[in-house]
Short mmCIF file of C-alpha atoms in Angstrom, two decimals:
data_model
loop_
_atom_site.label_atom_id
_atom_site.label_comp_id
_atom_site.label_asym_id
_atom_site.label_seq_id
_atom_site.Cartn_x
_atom_site.Cartn_y
_atom_site.Cartn_z
CA MET A 1 82.83 144.65 86.90
CA TYR A 2 80.62 145.94 89.70
CA ILE A 3 82.08 149.47 89.52
CA HIS A 4 81.77 149.52 85.74
CA LEU A 5 78.15 148.37 85.76
CA SER A 6 77.30 150.82 88.55
CA PHE A 7 78.80 153.68 86.58
CA ARG A 8 76.95 152.69 83.41
CA LEU A 9 73.57 152.33 85.16
CA PHE A 10 73.73 155.67 86.99
CA HIS A 11 75.16 157.37 83.93
CA GLN A 12 72.12 156.19 81.96
CA VAL A 13 69.85 157.53 84.71
CA ASP A 14 71.60 160.92 84.57
CA GLU A 15 71.27 160.99 80.78
CA ALA A 16 67.56 160.16 81.05
CA VAL A 17 66.96 162.92 83.61
CA VAL A 18 68.92 165.48 81.58
CA ASN A 19 67.11 164.51 78.38
CA ILE A 20 63.75 164.82 80.12
CA SER A 21 64.63 168.28 81.47
CA ARG A 22 65.84 169.46 78.06
CA SER A 23 62.73 168.12 76.39
CA MET A 24 60.53 169.93 78.91
CA GLN A 25 62.47 173.17 78.51
CA ALA A 26 62.16 172.93 74.73
CA SER A 27 58.38 172.58 74.93
CA SER A 28 55.72 174.35 76.97
CA ILE A 29 56.04 173.30 80.58
CA ASP A 30 52.80 175.04 81.51
CA GLN A 31 50.83 172.86 79.12
CA MET A 32 51.70 169.87 81.33
CA LEU A 33 49.68 171.56 84.09
CA GLN A 34 46.46 171.46 82.12
CA ALA A 35 43.87 169.09 83.51
CA ASP A 36 43.48 167.21 80.25
CA HIS A 37 47.25 166.66 79.81
CA PRO A 38 48.23 162.97 80.24
CA GLU A 39 50.84 161.91 82.76
CA PRO A 40 54.24 162.08 81.03
CA ASP A 41 55.67 158.81 82.42
CA ALA A 42 53.50 155.72 82.26
CA ASP A 43 55.99 153.47 84.12
CA ARG A 44 55.87 155.87 87.12
CA ARG A 45 59.67 155.75 87.55
CA THR A 46 59.95 159.50 86.90
CA SER A 47 58.10 162.09 88.96
CA TYR A 48 57.62 165.80 88.18
CA PHE A 49 57.02 168.69 90.60
CA PHE A 50 55.88 172.15 89.47
CA TRP A 51 56.27 175.28 91.63
CA ASP A 52 54.91 178.80 91.08
CA ASP A 53 56.61 182.15 91.70
CA GLN A 54 55.43 182.21 95.32
CA GLY A 55 57.08 178.81 96.04
CA GLN A 56 53.81 176.93 96.17
CA LEU A 57 53.53 173.40 94.78
CA ILE A 58 51.15 173.60 91.82
CA ASN A 59 51.09 169.98 90.77
CA GLN A 60 53.01 166.68 90.72
CA TYR A 61 53.03 163.63 88.50
CA PRO A 62 52.17 160.92 89.39
CA LYS A 63 49.44 162.26 91.64
CA GLN A 64 49.76 161.92 95.42
CA LEU A 65 52.93 159.80 95.18
CA PHE A 66 54.92 162.02 97.54
CA SER A 67 53.92 164.12 100.50
CA LEU A 68 54.25 167.91 100.53
CA ASP A 69 57.21 167.63 102.90
CA ASP A 70 59.06 165.33 100.49
CA ALA A 71 58.28 167.68 97.60
CA SER A 72 59.62 170.68 99.55
CA ARG A 73 62.72 168.71 100.41
CA PHE A 74 63.29 167.84 96.75
CA LYS A 75 63.04 171.55 95.83
CA ARG A 76 65.41 172.64 98.60
CA ILE A 77 68.08 170.07 97.72
CA SER A 78 67.90 170.70 93.95
CA SER A 79 68.07 174.50 94.30
CA ASN A 80 71.80 174.61 93.49
CA GLY A 81 71.08 173.30 89.97
CA ASP A 82 73.19 170.12 90.28
CA MET A 83 71.96 166.55 90.09
CA GLN A 84 71.60 165.07 93.57
CA ASN A 85 70.73 161.79 95.29
CA VAL A 86 67.91 161.83 97.84
CA PHE A 87 66.37 159.19 100.09
CA ALA A 88 62.61 159.32 100.64
CA ASN A 89 60.14 156.69 101.79
CA GLY A 90 63.00 154.23 102.16
CA ARG A 91 64.03 154.57 98.52
CA GLU A 92 66.76 156.41 96.65
CA TYR A 93 66.03 159.00 93.99
CA ARG A 94 68.01 161.08 91.54
CA ILE A 95 66.71 164.68 91.30
CA LEU A 96 67.35 167.68 89.07
CA GLY A 97 65.75 171.08 89.41
CA PHE A 98 65.60 173.86 86.82
CA ARG A 99 63.73 177.09 86.17
CA ASN A 100 61.12 177.46 83.48
CA PRO A 101 62.90 179.21 80.58
CA MET A 102 59.58 180.83 79.58
CA ASN A 103 59.07 182.24 83.08
CA GLU A 104 59.85 185.87 82.16
CA THR A 105 58.07 185.96 78.79
CA VAL A 106 54.86 184.24 79.81
CA ASP A 107 51.68 186.32 80.15
CA SER A 108 50.95 186.83 83.86
CA THR A 109 47.27 186.29 83.21
CA PHE A 110 47.95 182.74 82.02
CA LEU A 111 47.11 180.28 84.77
CA PRO A 112 48.41 178.04 86.05
CA HIS A 113 52.09 178.94 85.56
CA ALA A 114 55.22 177.01 86.79
CA SER A 115 58.41 178.92 87.46
CA TYR A 116 60.45 176.00 88.89
CA VAL A 117 60.40 172.29 88.01
CA VAL A 118 61.97 169.29 89.76
CA VAL A 119 62.46 165.97 87.93
CA VAL A 120 62.80 162.94 90.24
CA ARG A 121 64.00 159.56 88.95
CA ASN A 122 63.47 156.39 90.99
CA LEU A 123 66.69 154.36 91.39
CA GLU A 124 65.02 151.22 92.73
CA ALA A 125 65.59 149.18 89.54
CA GLU A 126 69.28 150.12 89.35
CA ASN A 127 69.87 149.44 93.04
CA SER A 128 68.02 146.13 92.78
CA MET A 129 70.19 145.11 89.84
CA LEU A 130 73.36 146.10 91.72
CA GLN A 131 72.19 144.24 94.81
CA THR A 132 71.65 141.11 92.71
CA LEU A 133 75.09 141.56 91.21
CA ARG A 134 76.63 141.97 94.68
CA THR A 135 74.96 138.77 95.79
CA ASP A 136 76.10 136.91 92.69
CA LEU A 137 79.65 138.24 93.05
CA GLY A 138 79.67 137.29 96.72
CA LEU A 139 78.50 133.76 95.97
CA ALA A 140 80.92 133.47 93.06
CA GLY A 141 83.74 134.79 95.24
CA ALA A 142 82.92 132.35 98.02
CA ALA A 143 82.71 129.51 95.51
CA GLY A 144 85.99 130.66 93.98
CA VAL A 145 87.71 130.77 97.35
CA LEU A 146 86.34 127.33 98.24
CA PHE A 147 87.41 125.95 94.86
CA SER A 148 90.85 127.58 95.22
CA ILE A 149 91.30 126.03 98.65
CA MET A 150 90.24 122.60 97.42
CA ALA A 151 92.35 122.92 94.26
CA GLY A 152 95.28 124.17 96.34
CA LEU A 153 95.02 121.24 98.72
CA TYR A 154 94.73 118.82 95.80
CA LEU A 155 97.67 120.33 93.92
CA ALA A 156 99.72 120.54 97.10
CA GLY A 157 99.02 116.87 97.72
CA ARG A 158 99.97 116.03 94.14
CA SER A 159 103.14 118.09 94.35
CA LEU A 160 104.11 116.39 97.60
CA VAL A 161 103.79 112.92 96.06
CA PRO A 162 107.22 112.97 94.38
CA ILE A 163 108.71 114.62 97.47
CA ARG A 164 107.30 111.89 99.72
CA ARG A 165 108.39 109.25 97.24
CA SER A 166 111.90 110.74 97.11
CA TRP A 167 112.01 110.98 100.89
CA ASN A 168 110.88 107.38 101.30
CA LYS A 169 113.44 106.23 98.75
CA GLN A 170 116.15 108.15 100.55
CA GLN A 171 115.21 106.61 103.88
CA GLN A 172 115.08 103.16 102.29
CA PHE A 173 118.42 103.80 100.58
CA VAL A 174 120.09 104.79 103.85
CA ALA A 175 118.57 101.78 105.66
CA ASP A 176 119.66 99.38 102.89
CA ALA A 177 123.15 100.88 102.70
CA SER A 178 123.53 100.55 106.45
CA HIS A 179 122.35 96.96 106.28
CA GLU A 180 124.74 96.12 103.44
CA LEU A 181 127.69 97.71 105.24
CA ARG A 182 126.86 96.01 108.52
CA THR A 183 127.52 92.49 107.18
CA PRO A 184 131.14 92.97 105.97
CA THR A 185 131.87 95.18 108.95
CA SER A 186 130.69 92.47 111.35
CA VAL A 187 132.67 89.79 109.51
CA ILE A 188 135.86 91.89 109.54
CA HIS A 189 135.37 92.74 113.21
CA THR A 190 134.74 89.12 114.21
CA ARG A 191 137.69 87.74 112.22
CA ALA A 192 140.02 90.43 113.53
CA GLU A 193 139.08 89.49 117.11
CA LEU A 194 139.85 85.84 116.33
CA LEU A 195 143.30 86.85 115.12
CA PHE A 196 144.03 88.61 118.41
CA ARG A 197 142.97 85.56 120.40
CA HIS A 198 145.89 83.61 118.96
CA PRO A 199 148.74 86.06 118.53
CA GLN A 200 151.26 83.19 118.43
CA HIS A 201 149.70 81.71 115.27
CA THR A 202 151.43 82.15 111.96
CA ILE A 203 149.90 83.80 108.89
CA GLU A 204 149.48 80.37 107.35
CA GLN A 205 147.52 79.15 110.34
CA GLU A 206 145.21 82.19 110.19
CA SER A 207 145.02 82.35 106.42
CA GLN A 208 141.31 81.52 106.40
CA ASN A 209 140.44 84.47 108.66
CA ILE A 210 142.74 86.79 106.72
CA ALA A 211 141.17 85.68 103.44
CA LEU A 212 137.68 86.42 104.77
CA ILE A 213 138.78 89.84 105.99
CA LEU A 214 140.28 90.59 102.59
CA LYS A 215 137.16 89.35 100.80
CA GLU A 216 134.76 91.40 102.93
CA SER A 217 136.93 94.51 102.79
CA LYS A 218 137.00 94.24 99.02
CA ARG A 219 133.23 93.80 98.97
CA MET A 220 132.85 96.82 101.23
CA GLY A 221 135.13 98.84 98.95
CA ASN A 222 133.02 97.94 95.92
CA LEU A 223 129.88 98.87 97.77
CA ILE A 224 131.30 102.24 98.81
CA ASP A 225 132.40 102.93 95.24
CA ASP A 226 128.90 102.15 93.97
CA LEU A 227 127.31 104.33 96.64
CA LEU A 228 129.64 107.18 95.73
CA THR A 229 128.78 106.80 92.05
CA LEU A 230 125.03 106.93 92.74
CA ALA A 231 125.42 109.88 95.10
CA ARG A 232 127.25 111.82 92.40
CA THR A 233 124.64 110.94 89.79
CA ASP A 234 121.86 112.16 92.11
CA SER A 235 123.63 115.50 92.59
CA ASN A 236 124.56 115.78 88.88
CA GLN A 237 128.24 115.89 89.78
CA LEU A 238 129.13 112.89 87.62
CA GLN A 239 129.74 114.03 84.07
CA ILE A 240 129.96 112.06 80.85
CA ASN A 241 133.22 112.63 78.95
CA ALA A 242 131.78 112.04 75.50
CA ALA A 243 133.80 111.14 72.44
CA THR A 244 133.43 109.04 69.30
CA ILE A 245 133.42 105.43 70.51
CA PRO A 246 133.59 102.25 68.38
CA LEU A 247 131.11 100.28 70.45
CA HIS A 248 131.78 96.95 68.73
CA LEU A 249 135.46 97.06 69.76
CA ILE A 250 134.54 97.55 73.42
CA LEU A 251 132.14 94.62 73.29
CA GLU A 252 134.70 92.38 71.57
CA ASP A 253 137.31 93.17 74.22
CA LEU A 254 134.92 92.49 77.11
CA ALA A 255 133.61 89.29 75.49
CA GLU A 256 137.16 87.94 75.29
CA GLN A 257 137.79 88.77 78.94
CA PHE A 258 134.59 87.12 80.15
CA GLU A 259 135.17 84.03 78.03
CA LEU A 260 138.03 83.10 80.35
CA LEU A 261 135.75 83.40 83.39
CA ALA A 262 132.90 81.60 81.62
CA GLU A 263 135.13 78.60 80.86
CA THR A 264 135.61 77.98 84.58
CA LYS A 265 131.83 77.52 84.89
CA SER A 266 131.44 75.63 81.60
CA ILE A 267 129.43 78.50 80.13
CA ARG A 268 129.63 79.44 76.47
CA ILE A 269 129.67 83.07 75.34
CA LEU A 270 128.35 83.64 71.84
CA SER A 271 128.94 87.03 70.26
CA LEU A 272 128.06 88.78 67.02
CA PHE A 273 129.03 92.43 66.52
CA GLN A 274 128.44 94.79 63.62
CA PRO A 275 130.70 97.86 63.31
CA SER A 276 128.92 100.52 65.37
CA VAL A 277 129.97 104.02 66.39
CA ILE A 278 128.25 106.10 69.08
CA TRP A 279 128.93 109.30 70.98
CA GLY A 280 129.69 108.40 74.59
CA ASP A 281 132.05 107.83 77.52
CA GLU A 282 134.21 104.74 76.98
CA SER A 283 134.87 104.08 80.67
CA ARG A 284 131.17 104.32 81.55
CA LEU A 285 130.18 102.09 78.63
CA ARG A 286 132.71 99.50 79.77
CA GLN A 287 131.28 99.72 83.29
CA LEU A 288 127.78 99.23 81.87
CA PHE A 289 128.57 96.06 79.95
CA ILE A 290 130.73 94.66 82.76
CA ILE A 291 127.72 94.95 85.08
CA LEU A 292 125.44 93.20 82.59
CA LEU A 293 127.90 90.44 81.70
CA ASP A 294 128.79 89.91 85.36
CA ASN A 295 125.12 89.47 86.25
CA ALA A 296 124.61 87.10 83.33
CA LEU A 297 127.60 85.05 84.42
CA LYS A 298 126.41 84.89 88.04
CA TYR A 299 122.93 83.63 87.26
CA THR A 300 123.66 81.30 84.35
CA PRO A 301 124.09 77.68 85.44
CA PRO A 302 126.93 75.43 84.18
CA HIS A 303 126.66 74.44 80.51
CA GLY A 304 124.48 77.47 79.86
CA THR A 305 125.01 80.17 77.23
CA ILE A 306 125.37 83.93 77.15
CA GLN A 307 124.70 85.75 73.88
CA ILE A 308 126.00 89.25 73.13
CA THR A 309 124.93 90.96 69.93
CA CYS A 310 125.36 94.44 68.54
CA HIS A 311 123.76 95.58 65.31
CA ASN A 312 122.64 98.76 63.58
CA LEU A 313 119.02 99.77 63.25
CA SER A 314 117.65 102.62 61.14
CA HIS A 315 117.91 105.24 63.89
CA SER A 316 119.77 103.51 66.70
CA ILE A 317 122.33 100.92 67.69
CA GLN A 318 120.96 97.95 69.60
CA VAL A 319 122.94 95.83 72.05
CA ILE A 320 121.40 92.64 73.47
CA VAL A 321 122.77 90.61 76.37
CA LYS A 322 120.86 87.33 76.71
CA ASP A 323 121.50 84.44 79.08
CA SER A 324 119.96 81.04 79.75
CA GLY A 325 119.95 81.53 83.50
CA CYS A 326 117.33 81.14 86.20
CA GLY A 327 115.30 84.12 85.02
CA ILE A 328 113.46 86.82 86.95
CA ASP A 329 109.92 86.55 88.25
CA GLU A 330 107.41 88.83 86.52
CA ALA A 331 106.56 90.50 89.84
CA ASP A 332 110.21 91.47 90.33
CA LEU A 333 110.82 92.94 86.86
CA PRO A 334 109.45 96.46 87.63
CA HIS A 335 111.84 96.73 90.61
CA ILE A 336 115.13 95.40 89.26
CA PHE A 337 116.55 98.90 88.68
CA GLU A 338 115.77 99.99 92.24
CA ARG A 339 118.75 100.37 94.51
CA PHE A 340 119.58 97.35 96.68
CA TYR A 341 116.69 95.40 95.19
CA ARG A 342 117.40 91.72 94.69
CA ALA A 343 115.02 89.17 93.23
CA ASP A 344 117.00 86.40 94.96
CA LYS A 345 118.49 88.12 97.99
CA SER A 346 120.32 85.18 99.51
CA ARG A 347 121.94 84.11 96.26
CA SER A 348 122.92 87.66 95.29
CA ARG A 349 124.69 88.24 98.58
CA THR A 350 126.45 84.89 98.27
CA GLU A 351 127.66 85.88 94.80
CA GLY A 352 129.01 89.14 96.23
CA GLY A 353 126.45 91.49 94.64
CA THR A 354 125.42 94.77 96.24
CA GLY A 355 122.10 95.32 94.46
CA LEU A 356 123.37 98.60 92.95
CA GLY A 357 124.72 97.36 89.61
CA LEU A 358 121.55 97.67 87.57
CA SER A 359 120.81 101.10 89.08
CA ILE A 360 124.20 102.29 87.86
CA ALA A 361 123.65 100.58 84.51
CA GLU A 362 120.33 102.34 84.03
CA TRP A 363 121.92 105.72 84.80
CA ILE A 364 124.72 105.11 82.28
CA VAL A 365 122.21 104.22 79.56
CA HIS A 366 120.06 107.29 80.25
CA ALA A 367 123.15 109.50 80.43
CA HIS A 368 123.88 108.39 76.86
CA ARG A 369 120.28 109.22 75.86
CA GLY A 370 119.54 105.56 75.40
CA SER A 371 116.85 103.17 76.61
CA ILE A 372 117.06 99.86 78.43
CA ARG A 373 114.42 97.11 78.54
CA VAL A 374 114.46 93.76 80.35
CA THR A 375 112.42 90.66 79.53
CA SER A 376 112.72 87.42 81.46
CA GLN A 377 111.13 84.03 82.08
CA ILE A 378 111.71 81.76 85.02
CA SER A 379 114.02 78.82 84.15
CA VAL A 380 114.37 80.14 80.59
CA GLY A 381 116.62 83.16 80.89
CA THR A 382 116.84 86.93 80.80
CA GLU A 383 117.31 89.32 77.90
CA ILE A 384 118.48 92.92 78.32
CA GLN A 385 117.99 95.13 75.29
CA ILE A 386 119.75 98.51 75.05
CA ASN A 387 119.28 101.08 72.32
CA PHE A 388 121.71 103.96 71.80
CA PRO A 389 121.14 106.84 69.36
CA LYS A 390 123.42 106.79 66.36
CA LYS A 391 126.23 109.31 66.07
CA ASN A 392 125.25 112.02 63.60
#
């Protein structure tokens, strides 16, 4: 922008000087030397110098603006006929010299007579404008750099937020996994040491220790399987083997299986399924509903109920798993899908939970392009609502 404006300004100055010289050459230059002739430039930006055949300065307009030395310098520099830049009195000027085209035809008795003319144009206005532009560009550039730095720091901070959050989650995940693995490992280690203290005992005598070892090893195996599943989902290595699935048949099969377990706790399972077909992975869908029904069974007290419904909506298939259990506190609801999070930590560990089930369930739902929503009230129960897109 600066270079373009500079070119335009000085190009206009050159055009003005050339037009002035052509206008003077087209008219009578000697008439400008008459005493009654007005000064040709009222704004005093353009000066004129007239020289005779002997190289003497005849006149200048405006009067007494430049010294004789400056005038002689202007003539010497402009003698090659090209437009030149000259500094005088601390200012810059554009000068052009030319000979009087009527020099050879004029009557020698006509006085005064100019044989050489120099037109001088003051560049103060153009330089002042460019100086103002340089200042404005400098301030704008500094403001732009400052804004860019501030915006860069802000955007960098914003971009680091998910990275920090992911890093914190990873650290928390590793700490929680280590904590969860430490308990069964300690139990197995302690019980194994007790077995070695009494090598003469029979299996029947040590059946309690063996049973605990088996229970904790199974719990550890489940935990490792869940951790492996989540690790594969994070790295996108776990794929969905999609096919046409009759969802209502899967739910009917699982409801029958859990009814046997529910009877041992005097819990009723109520089910209502409409024929529903979706596009999904049967094994993952079974895993999803096993997690939800297992949680409902764990937290529903004796003589409670678990309701499982599946029905078709206009654009989706909705599955609802509702229990009459202890419920989840409102403060805990936003965190229930976080890994290793437990609303009731002591009871969950007693029931054998790892705190990873709902995280896996959420991934399965999202992998099937569905949505999952949980509502709960303390001492009333919990309702999990899942919506799957219909198969086209």
